[in-house]
mmCIF file of C-alpha atoms in Angstrom:
data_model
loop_
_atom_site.group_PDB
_atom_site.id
_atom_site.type_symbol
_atom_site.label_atom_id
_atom_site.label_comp_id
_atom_site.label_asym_id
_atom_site.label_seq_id
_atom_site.Cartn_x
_atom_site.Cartn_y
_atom_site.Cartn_z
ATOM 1 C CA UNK A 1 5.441 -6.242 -30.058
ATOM 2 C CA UNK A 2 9.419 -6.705 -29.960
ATOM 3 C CA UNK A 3 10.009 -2.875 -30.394
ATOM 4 C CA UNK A 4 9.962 -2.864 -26.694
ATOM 5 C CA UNK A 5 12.553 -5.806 -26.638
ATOM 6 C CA UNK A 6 14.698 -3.839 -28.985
ATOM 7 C CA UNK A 7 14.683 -0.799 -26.626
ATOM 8 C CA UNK A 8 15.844 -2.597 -23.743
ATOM 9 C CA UNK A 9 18.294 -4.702 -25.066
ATOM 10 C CA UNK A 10 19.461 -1.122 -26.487
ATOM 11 C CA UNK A 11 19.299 0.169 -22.623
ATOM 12 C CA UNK A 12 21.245 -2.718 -21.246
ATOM 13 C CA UNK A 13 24.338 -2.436 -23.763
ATOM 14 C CA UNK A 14 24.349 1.797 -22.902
ATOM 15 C CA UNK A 15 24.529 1.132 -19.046
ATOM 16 C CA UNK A 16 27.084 -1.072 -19.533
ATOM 17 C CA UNK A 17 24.578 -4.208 -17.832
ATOM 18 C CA UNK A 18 24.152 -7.557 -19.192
ATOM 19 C CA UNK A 19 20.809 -8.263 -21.545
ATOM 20 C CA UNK A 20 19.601 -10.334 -18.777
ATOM 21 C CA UNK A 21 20.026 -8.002 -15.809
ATOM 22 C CA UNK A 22 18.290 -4.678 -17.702
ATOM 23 C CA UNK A 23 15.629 -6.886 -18.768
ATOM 24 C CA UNK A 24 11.551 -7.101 -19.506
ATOM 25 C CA UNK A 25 9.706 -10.597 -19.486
ATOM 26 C CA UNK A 26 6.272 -12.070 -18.512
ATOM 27 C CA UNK A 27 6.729 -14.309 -16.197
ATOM 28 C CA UNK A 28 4.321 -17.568 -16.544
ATOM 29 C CA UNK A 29 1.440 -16.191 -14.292
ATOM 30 C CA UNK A 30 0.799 -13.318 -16.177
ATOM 31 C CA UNK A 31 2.804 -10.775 -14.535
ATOM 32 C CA UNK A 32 5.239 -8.588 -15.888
ATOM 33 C CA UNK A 33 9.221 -8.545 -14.912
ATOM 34 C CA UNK A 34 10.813 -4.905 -15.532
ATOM 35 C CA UNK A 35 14.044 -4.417 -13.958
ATOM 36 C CA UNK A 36 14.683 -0.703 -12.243
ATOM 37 C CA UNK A 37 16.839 0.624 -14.542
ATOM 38 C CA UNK A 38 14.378 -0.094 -17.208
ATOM 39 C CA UNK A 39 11.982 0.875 -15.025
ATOM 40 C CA UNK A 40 13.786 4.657 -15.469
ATOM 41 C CA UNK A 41 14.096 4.699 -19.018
ATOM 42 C CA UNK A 42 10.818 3.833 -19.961
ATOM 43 C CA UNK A 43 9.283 6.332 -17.457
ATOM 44 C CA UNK A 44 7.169 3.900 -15.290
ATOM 45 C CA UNK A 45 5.480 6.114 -13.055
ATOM 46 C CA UNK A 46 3.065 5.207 -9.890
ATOM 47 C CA UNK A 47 1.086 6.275 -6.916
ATOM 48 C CA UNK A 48 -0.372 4.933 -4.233
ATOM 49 C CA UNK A 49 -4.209 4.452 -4.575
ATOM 50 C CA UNK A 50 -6.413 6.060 -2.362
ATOM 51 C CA UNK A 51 -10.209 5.071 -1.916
ATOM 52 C CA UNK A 52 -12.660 7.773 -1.022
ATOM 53 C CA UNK A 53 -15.771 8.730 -1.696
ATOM 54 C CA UNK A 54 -16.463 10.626 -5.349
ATOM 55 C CA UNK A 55 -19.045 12.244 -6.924
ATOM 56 C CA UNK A 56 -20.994 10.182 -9.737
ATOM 57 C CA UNK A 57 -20.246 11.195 -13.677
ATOM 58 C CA UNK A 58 -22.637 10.994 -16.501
ATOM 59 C CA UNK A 59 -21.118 11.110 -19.835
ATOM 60 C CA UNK A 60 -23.205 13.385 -22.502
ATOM 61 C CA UNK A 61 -22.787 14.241 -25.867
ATOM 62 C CA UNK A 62 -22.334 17.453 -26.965
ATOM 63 C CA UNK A 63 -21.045 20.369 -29.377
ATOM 64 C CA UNK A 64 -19.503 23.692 -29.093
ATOM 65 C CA UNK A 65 -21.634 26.950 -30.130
ATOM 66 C CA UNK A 66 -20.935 30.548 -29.643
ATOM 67 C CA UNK A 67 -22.709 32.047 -26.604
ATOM 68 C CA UNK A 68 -25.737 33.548 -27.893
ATOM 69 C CA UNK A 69 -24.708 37.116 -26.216
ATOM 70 C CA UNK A 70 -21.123 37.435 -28.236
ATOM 71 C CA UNK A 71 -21.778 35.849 -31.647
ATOM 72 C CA UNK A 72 -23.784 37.045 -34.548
ATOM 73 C CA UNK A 73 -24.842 36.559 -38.071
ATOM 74 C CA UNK A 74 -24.762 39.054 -40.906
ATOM 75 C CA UNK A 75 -27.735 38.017 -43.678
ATOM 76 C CA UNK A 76 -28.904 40.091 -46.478
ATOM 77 C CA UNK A 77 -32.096 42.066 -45.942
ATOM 78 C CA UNK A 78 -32.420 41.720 -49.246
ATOM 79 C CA UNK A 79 -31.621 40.552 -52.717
ATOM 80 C CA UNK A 80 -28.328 42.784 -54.108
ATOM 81 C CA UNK A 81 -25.036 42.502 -54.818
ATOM 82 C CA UNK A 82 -22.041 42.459 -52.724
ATOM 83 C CA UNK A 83 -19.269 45.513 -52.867
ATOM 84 C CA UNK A 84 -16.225 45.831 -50.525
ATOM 85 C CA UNK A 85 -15.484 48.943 -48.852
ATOM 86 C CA UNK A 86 -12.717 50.561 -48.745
ATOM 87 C CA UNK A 87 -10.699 48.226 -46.788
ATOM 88 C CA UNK A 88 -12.065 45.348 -48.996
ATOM 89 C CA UNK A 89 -14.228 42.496 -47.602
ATOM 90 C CA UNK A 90 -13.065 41.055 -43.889
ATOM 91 C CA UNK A 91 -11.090 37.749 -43.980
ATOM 92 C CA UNK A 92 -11.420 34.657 -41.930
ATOM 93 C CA UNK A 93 -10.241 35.363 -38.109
ATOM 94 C CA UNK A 94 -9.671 39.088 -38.693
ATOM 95 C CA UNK A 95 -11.072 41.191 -35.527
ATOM 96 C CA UNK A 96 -14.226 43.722 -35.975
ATOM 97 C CA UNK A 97 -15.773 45.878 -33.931
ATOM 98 C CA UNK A 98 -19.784 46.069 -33.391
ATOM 99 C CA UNK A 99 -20.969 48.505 -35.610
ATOM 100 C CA UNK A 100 -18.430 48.210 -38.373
ATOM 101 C CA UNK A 101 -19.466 48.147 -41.551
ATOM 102 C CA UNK A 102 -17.853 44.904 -43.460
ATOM 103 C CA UNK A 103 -19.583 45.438 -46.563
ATOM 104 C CA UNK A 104 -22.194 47.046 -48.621
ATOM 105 C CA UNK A 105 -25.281 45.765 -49.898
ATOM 106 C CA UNK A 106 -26.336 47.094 -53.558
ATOM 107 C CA UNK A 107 -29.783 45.858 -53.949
ATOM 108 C CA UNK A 108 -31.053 44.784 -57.397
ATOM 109 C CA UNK A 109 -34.010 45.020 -58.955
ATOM 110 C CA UNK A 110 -36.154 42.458 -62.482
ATOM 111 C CA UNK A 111 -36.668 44.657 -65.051
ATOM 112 C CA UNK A 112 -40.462 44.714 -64.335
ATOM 113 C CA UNK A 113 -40.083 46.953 -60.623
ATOM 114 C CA UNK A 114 -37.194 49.138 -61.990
ATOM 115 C CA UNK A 115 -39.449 49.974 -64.635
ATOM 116 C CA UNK A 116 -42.319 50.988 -62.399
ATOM 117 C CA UNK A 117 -39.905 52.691 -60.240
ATOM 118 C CA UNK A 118 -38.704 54.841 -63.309
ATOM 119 C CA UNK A 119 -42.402 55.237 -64.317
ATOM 120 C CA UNK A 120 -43.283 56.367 -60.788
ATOM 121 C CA UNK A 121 -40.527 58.691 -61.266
ATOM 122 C CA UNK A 122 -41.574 60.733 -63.836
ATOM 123 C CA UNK A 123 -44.988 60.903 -62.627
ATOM 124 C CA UNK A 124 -43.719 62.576 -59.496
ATOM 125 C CA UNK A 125 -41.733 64.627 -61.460
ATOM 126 C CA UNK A 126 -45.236 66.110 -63.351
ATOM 127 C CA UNK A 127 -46.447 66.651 -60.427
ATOM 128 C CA UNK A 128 -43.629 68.523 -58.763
ATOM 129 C CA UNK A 129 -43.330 70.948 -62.194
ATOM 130 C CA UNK A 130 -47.356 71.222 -61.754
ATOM 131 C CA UNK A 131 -46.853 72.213 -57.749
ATOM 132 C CA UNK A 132 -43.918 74.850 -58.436
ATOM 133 C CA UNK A 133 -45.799 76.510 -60.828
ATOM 134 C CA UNK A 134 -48.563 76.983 -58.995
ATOM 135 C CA UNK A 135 -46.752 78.105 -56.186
ATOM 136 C CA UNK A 136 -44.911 80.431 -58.349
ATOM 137 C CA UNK A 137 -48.289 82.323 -59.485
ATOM 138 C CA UNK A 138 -50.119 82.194 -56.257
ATOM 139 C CA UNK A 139 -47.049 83.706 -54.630
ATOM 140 C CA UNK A 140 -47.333 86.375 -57.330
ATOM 141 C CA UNK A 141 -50.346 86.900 -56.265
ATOM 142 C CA UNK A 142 -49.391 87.349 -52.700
ATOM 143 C CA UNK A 143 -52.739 89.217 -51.084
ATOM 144 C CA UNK A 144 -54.979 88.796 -53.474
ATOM 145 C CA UNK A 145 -55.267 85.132 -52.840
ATOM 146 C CA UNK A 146 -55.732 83.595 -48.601
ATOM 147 C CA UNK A 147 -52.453 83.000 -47.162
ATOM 148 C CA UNK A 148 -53.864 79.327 -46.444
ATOM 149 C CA UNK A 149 -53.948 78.269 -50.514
ATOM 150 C CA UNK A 150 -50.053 79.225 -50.125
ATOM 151 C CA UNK A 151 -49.303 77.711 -47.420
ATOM 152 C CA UNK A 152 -51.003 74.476 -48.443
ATOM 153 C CA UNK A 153 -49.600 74.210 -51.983
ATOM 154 C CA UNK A 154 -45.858 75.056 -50.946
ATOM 155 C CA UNK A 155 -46.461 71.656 -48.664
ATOM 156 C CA UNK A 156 -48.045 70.062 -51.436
ATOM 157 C CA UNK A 157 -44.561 70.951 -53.194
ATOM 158 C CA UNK A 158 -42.335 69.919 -50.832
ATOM 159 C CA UNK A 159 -43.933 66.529 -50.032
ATOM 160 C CA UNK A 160 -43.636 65.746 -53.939
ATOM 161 C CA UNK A 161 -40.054 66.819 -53.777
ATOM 162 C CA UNK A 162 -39.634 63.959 -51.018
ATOM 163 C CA UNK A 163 -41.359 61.234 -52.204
ATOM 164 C CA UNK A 164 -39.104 62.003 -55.079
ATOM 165 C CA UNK A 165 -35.728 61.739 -53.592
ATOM 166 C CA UNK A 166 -37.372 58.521 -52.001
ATOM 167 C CA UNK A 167 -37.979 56.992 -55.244
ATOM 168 C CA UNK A 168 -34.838 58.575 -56.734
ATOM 169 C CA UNK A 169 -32.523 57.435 -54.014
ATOM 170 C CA UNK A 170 -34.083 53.456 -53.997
ATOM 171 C CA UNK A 171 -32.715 52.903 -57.531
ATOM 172 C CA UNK A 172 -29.487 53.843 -56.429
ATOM 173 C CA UNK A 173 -28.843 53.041 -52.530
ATOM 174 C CA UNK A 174 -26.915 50.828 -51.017
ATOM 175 C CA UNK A 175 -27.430 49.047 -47.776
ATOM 176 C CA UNK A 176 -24.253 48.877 -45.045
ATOM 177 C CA UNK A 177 -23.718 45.256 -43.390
ATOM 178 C CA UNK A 178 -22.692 46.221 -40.313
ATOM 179 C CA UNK A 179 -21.076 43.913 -37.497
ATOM 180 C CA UNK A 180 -23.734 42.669 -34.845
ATOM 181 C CA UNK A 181 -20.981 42.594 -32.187
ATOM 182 C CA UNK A 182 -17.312 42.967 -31.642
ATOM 183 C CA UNK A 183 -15.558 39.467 -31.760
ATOM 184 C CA UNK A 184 -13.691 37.520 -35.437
ATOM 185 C CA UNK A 185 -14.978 36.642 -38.356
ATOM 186 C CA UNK A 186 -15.705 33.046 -38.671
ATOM 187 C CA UNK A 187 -18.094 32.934 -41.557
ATOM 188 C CA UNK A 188 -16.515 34.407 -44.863
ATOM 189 C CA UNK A 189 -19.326 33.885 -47.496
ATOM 190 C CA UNK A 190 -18.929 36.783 -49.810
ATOM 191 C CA UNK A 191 -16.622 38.217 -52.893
ATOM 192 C CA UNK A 192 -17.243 41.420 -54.645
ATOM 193 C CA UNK A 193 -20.007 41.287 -56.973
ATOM 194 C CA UNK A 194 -21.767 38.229 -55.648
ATOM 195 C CA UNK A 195 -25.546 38.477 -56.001
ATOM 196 C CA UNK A 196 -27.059 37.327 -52.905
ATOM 197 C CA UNK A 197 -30.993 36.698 -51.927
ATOM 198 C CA UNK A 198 -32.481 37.866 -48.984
ATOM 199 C CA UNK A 199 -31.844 35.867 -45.888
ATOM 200 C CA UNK A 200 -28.676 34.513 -47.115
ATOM 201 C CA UNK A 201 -25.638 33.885 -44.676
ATOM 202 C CA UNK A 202 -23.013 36.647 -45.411
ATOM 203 C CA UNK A 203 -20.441 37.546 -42.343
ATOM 204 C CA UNK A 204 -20.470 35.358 -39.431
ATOM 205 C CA UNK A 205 -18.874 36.640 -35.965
ATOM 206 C CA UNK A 206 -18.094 34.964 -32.575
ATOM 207 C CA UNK A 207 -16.029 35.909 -29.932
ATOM 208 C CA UNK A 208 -13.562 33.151 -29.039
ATOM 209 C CA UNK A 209 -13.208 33.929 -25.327
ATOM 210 C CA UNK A 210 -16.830 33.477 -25.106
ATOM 211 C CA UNK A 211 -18.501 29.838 -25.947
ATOM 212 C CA UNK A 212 -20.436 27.685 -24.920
ATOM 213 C CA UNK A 213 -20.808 23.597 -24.807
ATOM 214 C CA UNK A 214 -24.476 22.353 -25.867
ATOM 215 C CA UNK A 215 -25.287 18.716 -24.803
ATOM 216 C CA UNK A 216 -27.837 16.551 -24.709
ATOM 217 C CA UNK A 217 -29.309 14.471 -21.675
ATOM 218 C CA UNK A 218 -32.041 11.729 -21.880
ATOM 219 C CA UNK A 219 -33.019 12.240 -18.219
ATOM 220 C CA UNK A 220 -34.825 14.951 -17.097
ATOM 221 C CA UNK A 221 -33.729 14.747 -13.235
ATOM 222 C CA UNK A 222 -30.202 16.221 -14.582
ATOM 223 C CA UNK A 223 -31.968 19.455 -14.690
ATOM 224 C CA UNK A 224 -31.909 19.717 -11.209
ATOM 225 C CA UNK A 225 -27.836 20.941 -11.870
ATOM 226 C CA UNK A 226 -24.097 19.619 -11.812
ATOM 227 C CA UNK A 227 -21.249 20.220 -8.934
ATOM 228 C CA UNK A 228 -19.061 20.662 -11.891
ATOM 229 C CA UNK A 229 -18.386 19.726 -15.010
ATOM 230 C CA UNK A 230 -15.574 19.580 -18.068
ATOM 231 C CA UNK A 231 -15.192 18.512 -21.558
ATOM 232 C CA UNK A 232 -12.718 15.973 -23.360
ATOM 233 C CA UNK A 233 -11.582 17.734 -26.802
ATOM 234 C CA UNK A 234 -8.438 16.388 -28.844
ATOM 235 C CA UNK A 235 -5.658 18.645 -28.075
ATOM 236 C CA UNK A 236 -6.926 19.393 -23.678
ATOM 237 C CA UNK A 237 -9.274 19.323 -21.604
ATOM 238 C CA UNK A 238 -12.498 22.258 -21.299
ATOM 239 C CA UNK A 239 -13.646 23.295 -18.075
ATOM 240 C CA UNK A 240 -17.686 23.867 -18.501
ATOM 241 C CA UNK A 241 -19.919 25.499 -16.005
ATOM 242 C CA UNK A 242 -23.708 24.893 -15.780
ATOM 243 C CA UNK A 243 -25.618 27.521 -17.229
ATOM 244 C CA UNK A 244 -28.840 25.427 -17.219
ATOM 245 C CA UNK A 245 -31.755 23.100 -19.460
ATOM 246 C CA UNK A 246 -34.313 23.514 -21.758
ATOM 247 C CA UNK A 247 -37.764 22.368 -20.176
ATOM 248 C CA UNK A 248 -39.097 21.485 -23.708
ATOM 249 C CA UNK A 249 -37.522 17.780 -25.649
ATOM 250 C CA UNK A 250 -35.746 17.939 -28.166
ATOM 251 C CA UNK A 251 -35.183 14.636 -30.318
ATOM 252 C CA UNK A 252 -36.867 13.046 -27.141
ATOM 253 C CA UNK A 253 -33.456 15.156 -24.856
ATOM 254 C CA UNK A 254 -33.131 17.652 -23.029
ATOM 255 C CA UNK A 255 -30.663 19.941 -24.113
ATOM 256 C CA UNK A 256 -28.579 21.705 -21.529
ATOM 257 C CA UNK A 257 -25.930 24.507 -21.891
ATOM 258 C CA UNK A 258 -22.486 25.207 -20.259
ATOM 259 C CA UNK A 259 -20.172 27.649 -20.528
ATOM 260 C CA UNK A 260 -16.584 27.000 -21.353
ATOM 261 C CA UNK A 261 -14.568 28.782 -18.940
ATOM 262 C CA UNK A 262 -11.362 29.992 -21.130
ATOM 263 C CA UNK A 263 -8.497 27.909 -20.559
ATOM 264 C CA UNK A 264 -6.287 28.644 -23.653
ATOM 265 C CA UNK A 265 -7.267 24.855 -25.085
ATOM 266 C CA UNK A 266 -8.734 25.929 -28.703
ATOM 267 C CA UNK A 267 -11.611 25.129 -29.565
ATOM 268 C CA UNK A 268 -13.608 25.711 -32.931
ATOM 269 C CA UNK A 269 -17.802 26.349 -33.105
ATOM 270 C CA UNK A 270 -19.157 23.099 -33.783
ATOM 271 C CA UNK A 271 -16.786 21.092 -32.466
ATOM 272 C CA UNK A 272 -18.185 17.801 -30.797
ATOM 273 C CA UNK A 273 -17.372 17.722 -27.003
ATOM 274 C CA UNK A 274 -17.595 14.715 -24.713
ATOM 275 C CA UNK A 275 -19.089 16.361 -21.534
ATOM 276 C CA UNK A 276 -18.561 14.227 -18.041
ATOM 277 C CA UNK A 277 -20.407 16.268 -15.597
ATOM 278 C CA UNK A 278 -20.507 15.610 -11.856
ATOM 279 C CA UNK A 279 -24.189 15.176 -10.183
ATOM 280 C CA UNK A 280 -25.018 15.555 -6.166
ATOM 281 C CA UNK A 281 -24.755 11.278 -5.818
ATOM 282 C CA UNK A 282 -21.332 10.289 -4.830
ATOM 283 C CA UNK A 283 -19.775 6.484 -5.174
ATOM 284 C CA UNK A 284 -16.924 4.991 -3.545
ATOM 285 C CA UNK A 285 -13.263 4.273 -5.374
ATOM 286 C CA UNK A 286 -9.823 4.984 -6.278
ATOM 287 C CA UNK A 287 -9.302 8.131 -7.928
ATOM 288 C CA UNK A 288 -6.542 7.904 -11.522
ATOM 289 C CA UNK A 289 -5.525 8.942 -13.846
ATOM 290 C CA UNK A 290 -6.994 8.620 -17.598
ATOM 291 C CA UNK A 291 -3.541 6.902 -18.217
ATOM 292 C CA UNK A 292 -3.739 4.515 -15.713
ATOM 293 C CA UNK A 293 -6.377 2.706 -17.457
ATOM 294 C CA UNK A 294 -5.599 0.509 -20.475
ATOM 295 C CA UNK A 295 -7.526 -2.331 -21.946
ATOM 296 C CA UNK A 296 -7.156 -5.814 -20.326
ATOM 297 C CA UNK A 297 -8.502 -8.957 -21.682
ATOM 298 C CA UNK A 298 -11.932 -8.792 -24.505
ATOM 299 C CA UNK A 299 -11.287 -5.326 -24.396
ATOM 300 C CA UNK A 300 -12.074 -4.762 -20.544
ATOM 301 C CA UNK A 301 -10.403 -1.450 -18.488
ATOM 302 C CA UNK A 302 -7.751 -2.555 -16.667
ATOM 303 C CA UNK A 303 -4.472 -1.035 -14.600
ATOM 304 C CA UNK A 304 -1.200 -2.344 -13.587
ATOM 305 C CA UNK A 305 -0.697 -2.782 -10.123
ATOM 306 C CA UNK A 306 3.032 -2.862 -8.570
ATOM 307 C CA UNK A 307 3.053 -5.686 -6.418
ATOM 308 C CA UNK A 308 6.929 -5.856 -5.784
ATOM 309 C CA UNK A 309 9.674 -3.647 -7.002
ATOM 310 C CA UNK A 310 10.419 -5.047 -10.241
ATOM 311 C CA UNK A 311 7.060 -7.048 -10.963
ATOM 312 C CA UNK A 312 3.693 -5.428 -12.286
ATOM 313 C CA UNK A 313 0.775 -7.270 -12.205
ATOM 314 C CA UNK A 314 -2.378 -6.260 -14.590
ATOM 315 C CA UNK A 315 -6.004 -5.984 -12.823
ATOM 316 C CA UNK A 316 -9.066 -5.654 -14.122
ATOM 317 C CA UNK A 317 -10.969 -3.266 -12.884
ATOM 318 C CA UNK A 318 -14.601 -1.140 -13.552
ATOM 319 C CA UNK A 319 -13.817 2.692 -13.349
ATOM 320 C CA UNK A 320 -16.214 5.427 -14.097
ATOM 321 C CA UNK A 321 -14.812 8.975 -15.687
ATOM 322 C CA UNK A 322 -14.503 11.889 -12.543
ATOM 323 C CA UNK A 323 -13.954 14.653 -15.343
ATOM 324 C CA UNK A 324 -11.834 14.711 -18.507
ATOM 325 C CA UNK A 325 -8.532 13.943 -16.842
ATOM 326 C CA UNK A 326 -9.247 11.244 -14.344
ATOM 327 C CA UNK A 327 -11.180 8.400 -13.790
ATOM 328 C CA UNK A 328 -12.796 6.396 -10.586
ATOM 329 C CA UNK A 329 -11.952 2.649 -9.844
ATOM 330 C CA UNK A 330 -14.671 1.221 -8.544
ATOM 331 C CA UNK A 331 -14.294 -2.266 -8.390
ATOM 332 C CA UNK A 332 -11.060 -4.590 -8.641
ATOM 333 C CA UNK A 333 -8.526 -2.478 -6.970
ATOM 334 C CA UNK A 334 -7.693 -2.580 -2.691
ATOM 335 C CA UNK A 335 -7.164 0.666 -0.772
ATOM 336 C CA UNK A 336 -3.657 1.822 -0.425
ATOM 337 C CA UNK A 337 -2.380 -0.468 -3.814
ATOM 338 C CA UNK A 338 0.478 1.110 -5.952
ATOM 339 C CA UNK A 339 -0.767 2.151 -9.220
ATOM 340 C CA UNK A 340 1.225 2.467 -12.386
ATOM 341 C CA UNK A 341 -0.310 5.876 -13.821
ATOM 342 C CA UNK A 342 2.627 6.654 -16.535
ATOM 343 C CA UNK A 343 4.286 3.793 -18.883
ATOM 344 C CA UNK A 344 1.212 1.590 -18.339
ATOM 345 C CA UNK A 345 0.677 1.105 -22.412
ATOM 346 C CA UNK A 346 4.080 -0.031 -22.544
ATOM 347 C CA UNK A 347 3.633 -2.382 -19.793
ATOM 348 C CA UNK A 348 1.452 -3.972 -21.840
ATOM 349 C CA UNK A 349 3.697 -4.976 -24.897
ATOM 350 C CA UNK A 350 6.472 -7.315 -22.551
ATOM 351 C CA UNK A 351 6.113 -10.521 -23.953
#
């Protein structure tokens, strides 16, 4: 609480000013006594409040997915074991193309089917000795046997001769996991030689210009659609447009999608987003900013008006959030009031 006492004391002796002329006190009614040239240093900032009419918020919880039409998952078809081509396995963030092949899929086999497989195997081999021989004599035969008995037992031959490379080529194939779509890799689940089962998360891929913002609202009338909308994430501030809502519940919600319109603020899949989305209803206040507000007395919003050049008076007030950035006054606060909107925190510590 003295920091701030420090800092102007530390102010006054660099201007040159006596302590008491460069100074910061509460006065006994509350307010707050900042001299101009503290006023400077500290970067108290304000604006003159404005009341108009603004469109009504809701506040709605939400998370950030990849849009279903530029993200993908690669799973294993199968059981097999993971190799790396000849670039080796993708890493975390590297860029692929749809249709590139990030690794191959050796499937493998119990004991119990490779054995049948090899059994079935040399059964088709019989049959394909039994088929060329036959051929081999009826063709020496040519015109003393019909045409037709050829004809039929060279297909015999050659559909034995397929169903063999069939068989052959099972024990020994290898399936390509391709990329679903061009974007980065975001799900790295695989080394060389891991044995994976069938339906198992290998490769994930998104495209990071393209995501979306999944919330949840428990009333249905918000289907009807949002002016605009925007999302508070640490680090900025997401602009979302409506996309639309599911008709069915879901945990007794409604779950509606946005898009996030790319603003360079990163974002990761998964990410929980605190969507304030504007509805056709409007209500009447002073439009801030989120700094303005700070928390007053039992932890209610509050802002710092500036009643006279060098005194600051706290107000409580009720505001509402307008999008991520700024918030609506509602009640406490006059038309055409000066606002403190940077420094207000600081305010706050003169004792």
């Amino acid at each position: 609480m003295r920091m701030l006492s420090v800092a102007i004391a530390a102010i006054a002796a660099a201007l040159g000013m006596p302590a008491g002329s460069a100074s910061a006190q509460r006065l006994p009614d509350g307010s707050v006594f900042v001299a101009k040239p503290v006023q400077r240093q500290i970067g108290v900032r304000t604006m003159l409040g404005a009341a108009g009419d603004h469109p009504s918020t809701v506040i709605l919880n939400g998370k950030v997915i990849a849009d279903p039409n530029a993200g993908g998952q690669v799973q294993a078809s199968q059981p097999g074991r993971i190799e790396a081509g000849v670039g080796g396995l993708p890493s975390l963030g590297q860029k692929v193309s749809r249709g590139e092949i990030l690794a191959w899929l050796r499937p493998t086999a119990g004991s119990i089917e490779r054995g049948n497989q090899q059994a079935l195997l040399a059964e088709l081999d019989s049959q394909l000795a039994i088929a060329e021989r036959r051929l081999a004599r009826l063709e020496q035969l040519d015109g003393a046997v019909p045409r037709k008995d050829v004809e039929a037992t060279r297909i015999e031959r050659d559909a034995l001769a397929r169903r063999r490379a069939a068989v052959s080529g099972g024990l020994s194939a290898r399936e390509p996991l391709r990329a679903p779509v061009s974007g980065v890799i975001s799900v790295a689940a695989a080394v060389p030689g891991q044995v994976v089962d069938a339906k198992e998360l290998v490769f994930g891929v998104i495209d990071p210009a393209r995501l979306a913002v999944e919330a949840l609202a428990y009333d249905a009338t918000l289907l009807a659609g949002f002016s605009s909308a925007s999302g508070r994430v640490q680090g900025g501030a997401l602009q979302l447009s409506f996309v639309g809502g599911g008709r069915q519940l879901r945990e007794q919600a409604v779950p509606l999608l946005f898009r996030v319109v790319p603003t360079g603020v990163p974002v990761a899949v998964g990410q929980p987003v605190e969507v304030v989305a504007k509805t056709a209803r409007t209500s009447r206040g002073v439009a801030l900013p989120r700094a303005a507000l700070v928390r007053g007395a039992a932890g209610a919003g509050a802002v710092w008006v500036h009643a006279e050049p060098e005194r600051f008076v706290q107000r409580p007030v009720r505001a509402e959030p307008l999008d991520a950035d700024t918030v609506v006054v509602t009640s406490g606060l006059e038309d055409g009031e000066r606002v403190v909107v940077e420094g207000a925190s600081l305010l706050g510590q003169v004792r």
